[in-house]
CSV table of C-alpha atoms in Angstrom, one decimal:
chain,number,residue,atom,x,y,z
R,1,UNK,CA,8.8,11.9,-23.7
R,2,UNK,CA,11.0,12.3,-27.1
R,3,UNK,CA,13.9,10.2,-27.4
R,4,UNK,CA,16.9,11.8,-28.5
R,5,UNK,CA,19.5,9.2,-30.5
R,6,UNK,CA,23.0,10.5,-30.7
R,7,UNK,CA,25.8,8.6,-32.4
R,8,UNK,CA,29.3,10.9,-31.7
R,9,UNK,CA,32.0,10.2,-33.3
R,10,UNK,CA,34.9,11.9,-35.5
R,11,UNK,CA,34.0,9.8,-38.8
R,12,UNK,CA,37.5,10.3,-40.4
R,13,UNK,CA,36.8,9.0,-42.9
R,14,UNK,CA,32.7,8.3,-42.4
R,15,UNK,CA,32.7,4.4,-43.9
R,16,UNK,CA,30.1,1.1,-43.7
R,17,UNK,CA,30.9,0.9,-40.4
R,18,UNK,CA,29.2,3.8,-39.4
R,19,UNK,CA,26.3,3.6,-42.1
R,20,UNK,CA,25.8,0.0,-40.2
R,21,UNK,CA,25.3,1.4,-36.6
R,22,UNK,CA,23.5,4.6,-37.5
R,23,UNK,CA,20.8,1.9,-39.6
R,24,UNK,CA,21.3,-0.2,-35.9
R,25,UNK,CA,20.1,2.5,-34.0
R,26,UNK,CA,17.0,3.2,-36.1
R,27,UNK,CA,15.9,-0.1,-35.9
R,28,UNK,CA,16.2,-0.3,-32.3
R,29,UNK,CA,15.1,3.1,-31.9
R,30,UNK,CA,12.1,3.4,-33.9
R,31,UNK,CA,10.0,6.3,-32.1
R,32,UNK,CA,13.2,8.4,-31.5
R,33,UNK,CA,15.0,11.3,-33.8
R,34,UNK,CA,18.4,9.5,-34.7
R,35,UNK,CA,21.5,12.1,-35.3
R,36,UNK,CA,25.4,12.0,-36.3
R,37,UNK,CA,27.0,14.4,-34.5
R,38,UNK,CA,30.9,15.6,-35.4
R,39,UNK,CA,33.1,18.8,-35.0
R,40,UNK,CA,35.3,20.3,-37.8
R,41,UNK,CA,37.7,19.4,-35.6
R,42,UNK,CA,41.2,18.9,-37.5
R,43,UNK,CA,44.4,18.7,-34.5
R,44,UNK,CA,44.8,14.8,-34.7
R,45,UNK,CA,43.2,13.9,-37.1
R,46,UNK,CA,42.5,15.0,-40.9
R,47,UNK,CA,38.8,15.4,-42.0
R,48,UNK,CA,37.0,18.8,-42.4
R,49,UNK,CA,33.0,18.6,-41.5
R,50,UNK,CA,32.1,19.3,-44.7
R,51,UNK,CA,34.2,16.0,-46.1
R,52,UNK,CA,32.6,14.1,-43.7
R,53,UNK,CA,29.7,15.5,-44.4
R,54,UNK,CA,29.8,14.6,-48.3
R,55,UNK,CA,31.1,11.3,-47.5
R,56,UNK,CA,28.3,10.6,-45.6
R,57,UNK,CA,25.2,12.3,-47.4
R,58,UNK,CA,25.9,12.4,-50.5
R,59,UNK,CA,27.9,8.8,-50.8
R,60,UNK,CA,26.6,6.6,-47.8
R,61,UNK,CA,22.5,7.9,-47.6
R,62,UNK,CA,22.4,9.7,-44.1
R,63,UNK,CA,20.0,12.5,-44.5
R,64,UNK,CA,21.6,15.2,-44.4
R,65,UNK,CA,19.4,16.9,-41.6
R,66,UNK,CA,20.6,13.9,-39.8
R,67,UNK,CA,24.6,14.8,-39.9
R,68,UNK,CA,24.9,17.7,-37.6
R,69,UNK,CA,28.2,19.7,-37.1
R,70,UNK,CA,28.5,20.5,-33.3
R,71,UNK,CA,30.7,23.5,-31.9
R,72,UNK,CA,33.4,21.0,-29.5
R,73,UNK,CA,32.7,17.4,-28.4
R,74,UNK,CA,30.3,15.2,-29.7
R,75,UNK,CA,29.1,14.3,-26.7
R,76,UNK,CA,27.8,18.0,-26.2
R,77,UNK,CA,25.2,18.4,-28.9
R,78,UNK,CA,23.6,21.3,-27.8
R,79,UNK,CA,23.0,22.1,-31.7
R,80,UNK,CA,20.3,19.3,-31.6
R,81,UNK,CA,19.2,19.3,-28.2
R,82,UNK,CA,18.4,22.8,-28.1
R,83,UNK,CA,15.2,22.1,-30.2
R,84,UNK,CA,14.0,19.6,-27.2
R,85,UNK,CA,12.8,19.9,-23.8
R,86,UNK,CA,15.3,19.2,-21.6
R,87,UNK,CA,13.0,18.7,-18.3
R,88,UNK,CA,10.7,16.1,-20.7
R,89,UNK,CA,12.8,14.3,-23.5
R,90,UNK,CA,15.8,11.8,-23.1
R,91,UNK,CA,19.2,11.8,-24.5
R,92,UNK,CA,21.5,8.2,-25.6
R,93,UNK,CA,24.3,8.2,-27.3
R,94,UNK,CA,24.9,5.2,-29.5
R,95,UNK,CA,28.3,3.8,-30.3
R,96,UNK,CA,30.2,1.1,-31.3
R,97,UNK,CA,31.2,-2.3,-28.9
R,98,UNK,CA,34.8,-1.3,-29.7
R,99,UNK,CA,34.6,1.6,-28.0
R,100,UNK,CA,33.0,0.7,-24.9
R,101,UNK,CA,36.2,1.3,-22.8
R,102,UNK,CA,36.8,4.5,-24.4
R,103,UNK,CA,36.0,7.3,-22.9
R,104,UNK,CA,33.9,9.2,-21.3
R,105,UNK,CA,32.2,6.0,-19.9
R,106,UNK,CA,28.7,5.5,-18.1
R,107,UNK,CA,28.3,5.3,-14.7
R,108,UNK,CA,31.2,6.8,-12.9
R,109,UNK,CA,30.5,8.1,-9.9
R,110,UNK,CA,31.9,11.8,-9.1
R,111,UNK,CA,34.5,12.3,-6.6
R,112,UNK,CA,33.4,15.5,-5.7
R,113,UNK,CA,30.1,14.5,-3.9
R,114,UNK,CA,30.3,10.8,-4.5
R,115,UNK,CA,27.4,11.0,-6.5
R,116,UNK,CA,26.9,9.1,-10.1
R,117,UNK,CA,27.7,11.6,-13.1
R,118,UNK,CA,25.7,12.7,-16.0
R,119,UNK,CA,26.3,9.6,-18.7
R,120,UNK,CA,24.6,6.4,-17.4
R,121,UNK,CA,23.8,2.8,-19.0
R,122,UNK,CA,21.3,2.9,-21.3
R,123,UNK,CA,18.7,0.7,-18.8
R,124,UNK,CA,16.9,-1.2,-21.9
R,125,UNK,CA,12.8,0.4,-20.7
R,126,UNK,CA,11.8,3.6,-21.9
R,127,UNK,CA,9.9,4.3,-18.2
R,128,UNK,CA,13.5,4.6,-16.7
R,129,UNK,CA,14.7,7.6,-18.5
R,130,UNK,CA,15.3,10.6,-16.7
R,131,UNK,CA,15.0,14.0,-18.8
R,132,UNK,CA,18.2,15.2,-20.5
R,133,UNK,CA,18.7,18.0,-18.0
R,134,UNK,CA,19.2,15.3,-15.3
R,135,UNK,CA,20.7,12.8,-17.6
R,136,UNK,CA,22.0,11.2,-20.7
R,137,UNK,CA,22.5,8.1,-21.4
R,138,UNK,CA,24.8,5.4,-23.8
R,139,UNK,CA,24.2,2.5,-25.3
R,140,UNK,CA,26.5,0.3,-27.2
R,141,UNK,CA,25.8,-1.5,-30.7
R,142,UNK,CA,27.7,-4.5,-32.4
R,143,UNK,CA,30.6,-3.7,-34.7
R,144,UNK,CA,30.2,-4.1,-38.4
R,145,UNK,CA,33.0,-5.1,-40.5
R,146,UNK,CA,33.8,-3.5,-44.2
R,147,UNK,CA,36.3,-4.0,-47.0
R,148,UNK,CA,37.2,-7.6,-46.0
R,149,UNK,CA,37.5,-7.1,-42.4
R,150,UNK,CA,38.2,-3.5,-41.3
R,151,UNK,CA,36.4,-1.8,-38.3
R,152,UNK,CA,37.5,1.6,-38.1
R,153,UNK,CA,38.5,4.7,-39.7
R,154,UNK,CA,42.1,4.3,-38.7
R,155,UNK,CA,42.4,1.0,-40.4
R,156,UNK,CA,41.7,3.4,-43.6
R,157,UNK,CA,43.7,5.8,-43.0
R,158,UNK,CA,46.8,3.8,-42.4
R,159,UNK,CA,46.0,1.1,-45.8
R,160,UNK,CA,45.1,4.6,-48.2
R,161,UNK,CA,49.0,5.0,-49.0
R,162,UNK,CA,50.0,2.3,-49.6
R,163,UNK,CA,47.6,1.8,-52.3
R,164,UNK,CA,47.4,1.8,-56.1
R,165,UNK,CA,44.7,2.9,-58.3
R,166,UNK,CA,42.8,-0.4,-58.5
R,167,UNK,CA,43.5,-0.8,-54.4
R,168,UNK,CA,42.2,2.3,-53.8
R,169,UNK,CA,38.9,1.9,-55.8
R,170,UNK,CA,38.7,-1.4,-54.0
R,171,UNK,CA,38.5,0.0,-50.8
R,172,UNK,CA,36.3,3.3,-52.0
R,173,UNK,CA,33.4,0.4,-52.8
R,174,UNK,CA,33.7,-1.9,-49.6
R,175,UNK,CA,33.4,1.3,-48.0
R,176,UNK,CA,30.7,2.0,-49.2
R,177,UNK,CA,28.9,-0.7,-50.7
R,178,UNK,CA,25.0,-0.1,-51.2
R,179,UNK,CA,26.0,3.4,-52.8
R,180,UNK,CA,26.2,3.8,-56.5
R,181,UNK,CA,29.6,4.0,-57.9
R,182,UNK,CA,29.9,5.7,-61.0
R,183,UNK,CA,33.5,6.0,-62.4
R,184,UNK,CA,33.0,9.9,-61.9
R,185,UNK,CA,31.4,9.0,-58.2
R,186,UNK,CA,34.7,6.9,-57.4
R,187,UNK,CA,37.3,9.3,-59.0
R,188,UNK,CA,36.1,12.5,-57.2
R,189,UNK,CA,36.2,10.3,-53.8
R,190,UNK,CA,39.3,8.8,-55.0
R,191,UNK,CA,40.9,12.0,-55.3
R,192,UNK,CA,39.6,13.8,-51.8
R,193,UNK,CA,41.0,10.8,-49.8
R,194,UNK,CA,44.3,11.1,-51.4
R,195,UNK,CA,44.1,15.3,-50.9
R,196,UNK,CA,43.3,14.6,-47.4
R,197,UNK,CA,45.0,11.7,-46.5
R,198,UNK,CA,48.2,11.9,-48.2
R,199,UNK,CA,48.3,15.9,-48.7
R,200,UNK,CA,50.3,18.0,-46.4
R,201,UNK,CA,48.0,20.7,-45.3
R,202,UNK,CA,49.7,24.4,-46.2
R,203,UNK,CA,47.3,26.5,-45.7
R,204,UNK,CA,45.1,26.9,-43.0
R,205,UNK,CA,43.2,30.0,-44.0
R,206,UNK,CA,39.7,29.5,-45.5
R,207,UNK,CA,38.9,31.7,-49.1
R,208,UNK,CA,36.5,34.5,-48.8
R,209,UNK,CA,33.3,32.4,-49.1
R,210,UNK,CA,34.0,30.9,-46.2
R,211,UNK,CA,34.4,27.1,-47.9
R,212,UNK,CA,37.7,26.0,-49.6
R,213,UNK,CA,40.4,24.6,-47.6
R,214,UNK,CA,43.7,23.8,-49.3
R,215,UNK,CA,45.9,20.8,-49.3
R,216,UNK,CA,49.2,20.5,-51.6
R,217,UNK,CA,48.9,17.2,-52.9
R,218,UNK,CA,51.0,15.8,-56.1
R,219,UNK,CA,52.9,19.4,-56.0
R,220,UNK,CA,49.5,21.6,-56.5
R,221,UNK,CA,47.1,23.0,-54.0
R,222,UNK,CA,44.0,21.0,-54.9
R,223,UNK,CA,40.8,22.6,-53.0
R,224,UNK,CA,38.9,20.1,-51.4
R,225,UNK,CA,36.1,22.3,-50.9
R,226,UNK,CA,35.7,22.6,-55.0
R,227,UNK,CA,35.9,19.0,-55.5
R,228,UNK,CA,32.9,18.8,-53.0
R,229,UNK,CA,31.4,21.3,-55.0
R,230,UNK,CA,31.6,19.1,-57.9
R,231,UNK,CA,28.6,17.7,-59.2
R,232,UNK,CA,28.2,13.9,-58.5
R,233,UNK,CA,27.9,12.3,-62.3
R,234,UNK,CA,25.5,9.0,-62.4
R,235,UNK,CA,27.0,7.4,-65.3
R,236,UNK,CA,28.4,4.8,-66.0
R,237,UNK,CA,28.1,3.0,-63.1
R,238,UNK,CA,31.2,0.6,-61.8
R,239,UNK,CA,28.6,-1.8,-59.8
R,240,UNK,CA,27.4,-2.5,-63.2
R,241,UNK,CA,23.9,-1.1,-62.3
């Protein structure tokens, strides 16, 4: 049997946080292919995949075989699990303690036929998995705090405006923190957080090769998809490295 680690999530922005819990899960995992898993999905809330994706690869160290778009939910990453056997292999999905009460939740039983439902407790013993065909399974990880205390993505989202230059870069290294910061490193992040996160989306058509978004930020349309296009310089390095 092939264990199948999962860690869903939306990763707007992708941060320490989630760097900390995706390294948790290999170390409790060892034997088992570990996966990200996130949608392009932008109706509440603002990051494209292929932000996330950069954030994440190129900045943070996930491999980038290891950050897998999916079509919907997270939690439906038939993208990965198509490559398994579903009648041999298990499935758990790994997530933070904060979001134990968040759905969907293990072990609910189904009012239909009063029987339990697909997602149960991880059990802890590998000799109690059922195949992913029967079921899937979650586990939950301890919280890592970033950037002087945050926890989440939100917390990011809501401190970004309010910032100045030096804040901003601030924040861009606690959340990231084992990455390299050049100045170019930092500027180009610098400058897709504020395209997404304080742009007004005003276009939602994609150019002909099927990769630039645009945002107007600062009275321009700034293409995000260019700036990830943009090579990432290595020198000189803020970290003093």
């Amino acid at each position: 049997m092939k264990k199948i680690v999962v860690l869903p999530g939306g990763f707007h922005p992708f941060h320490a946080g989630h760097l900390a819990l995706y390294q948790q899960a290999l170390s409790k995992f060892p034997d088992a292919d570990v996966y990200m898993a996130a949608s392009d999905n932008q109706k509440e809330r603002p990051f494209p995949f292929k932000v996330k994706q950069l954030l994440a690869t190129e900045v943070a160290g996930i491999p980038k075989n290891k950050f897998v778009q999916v079509g919907g939910s997270p939690f439906n990453p038939d993208i990965i699990t198509k490559n398994y056997n579903s009648s041999e292999d298990a499935l758990i999905f790994v997530r933070s303690e904060k979001d134990r009460k968040e759905h969907p939740l293990p072990d609910q039983v189904r009012k239909k036929d009063g029987k339990m439902g697909y997602l149960l407790s991880y059990p802890g013993k590998d000799e109690r998995l059922k195949p992913f065909a029967d079921h899937g399974y979650i586990d939950y990880l301890p919280v890592a705090e970033f950037s002087g205390g945050m926890t989440s993505a939100t917390e990011i989202r809501n401190a970004w405006p309010k910032l100045d230059e030096l804040g901003k870069i601030e924040l861009i290294k606690g959340m990231y923190p084992g990455a390299e910061m050049t100045v170019p490193k930092v500027k180009k992040i610098s400058q897709i957080l504020d395209s997404v996160l304080m742009g007004e989306l005003v276009e939602s058509f994609v150019d002909p090769d099927q990769s630039k978004q645009y945002w107007n930020h600062d009275a321009q349309k700034v293409g995000v998809g260019m700036m990830i296009d943009m090579p990432l310089t290595d020198k000189p390095n803020l970290n003093g490295r």
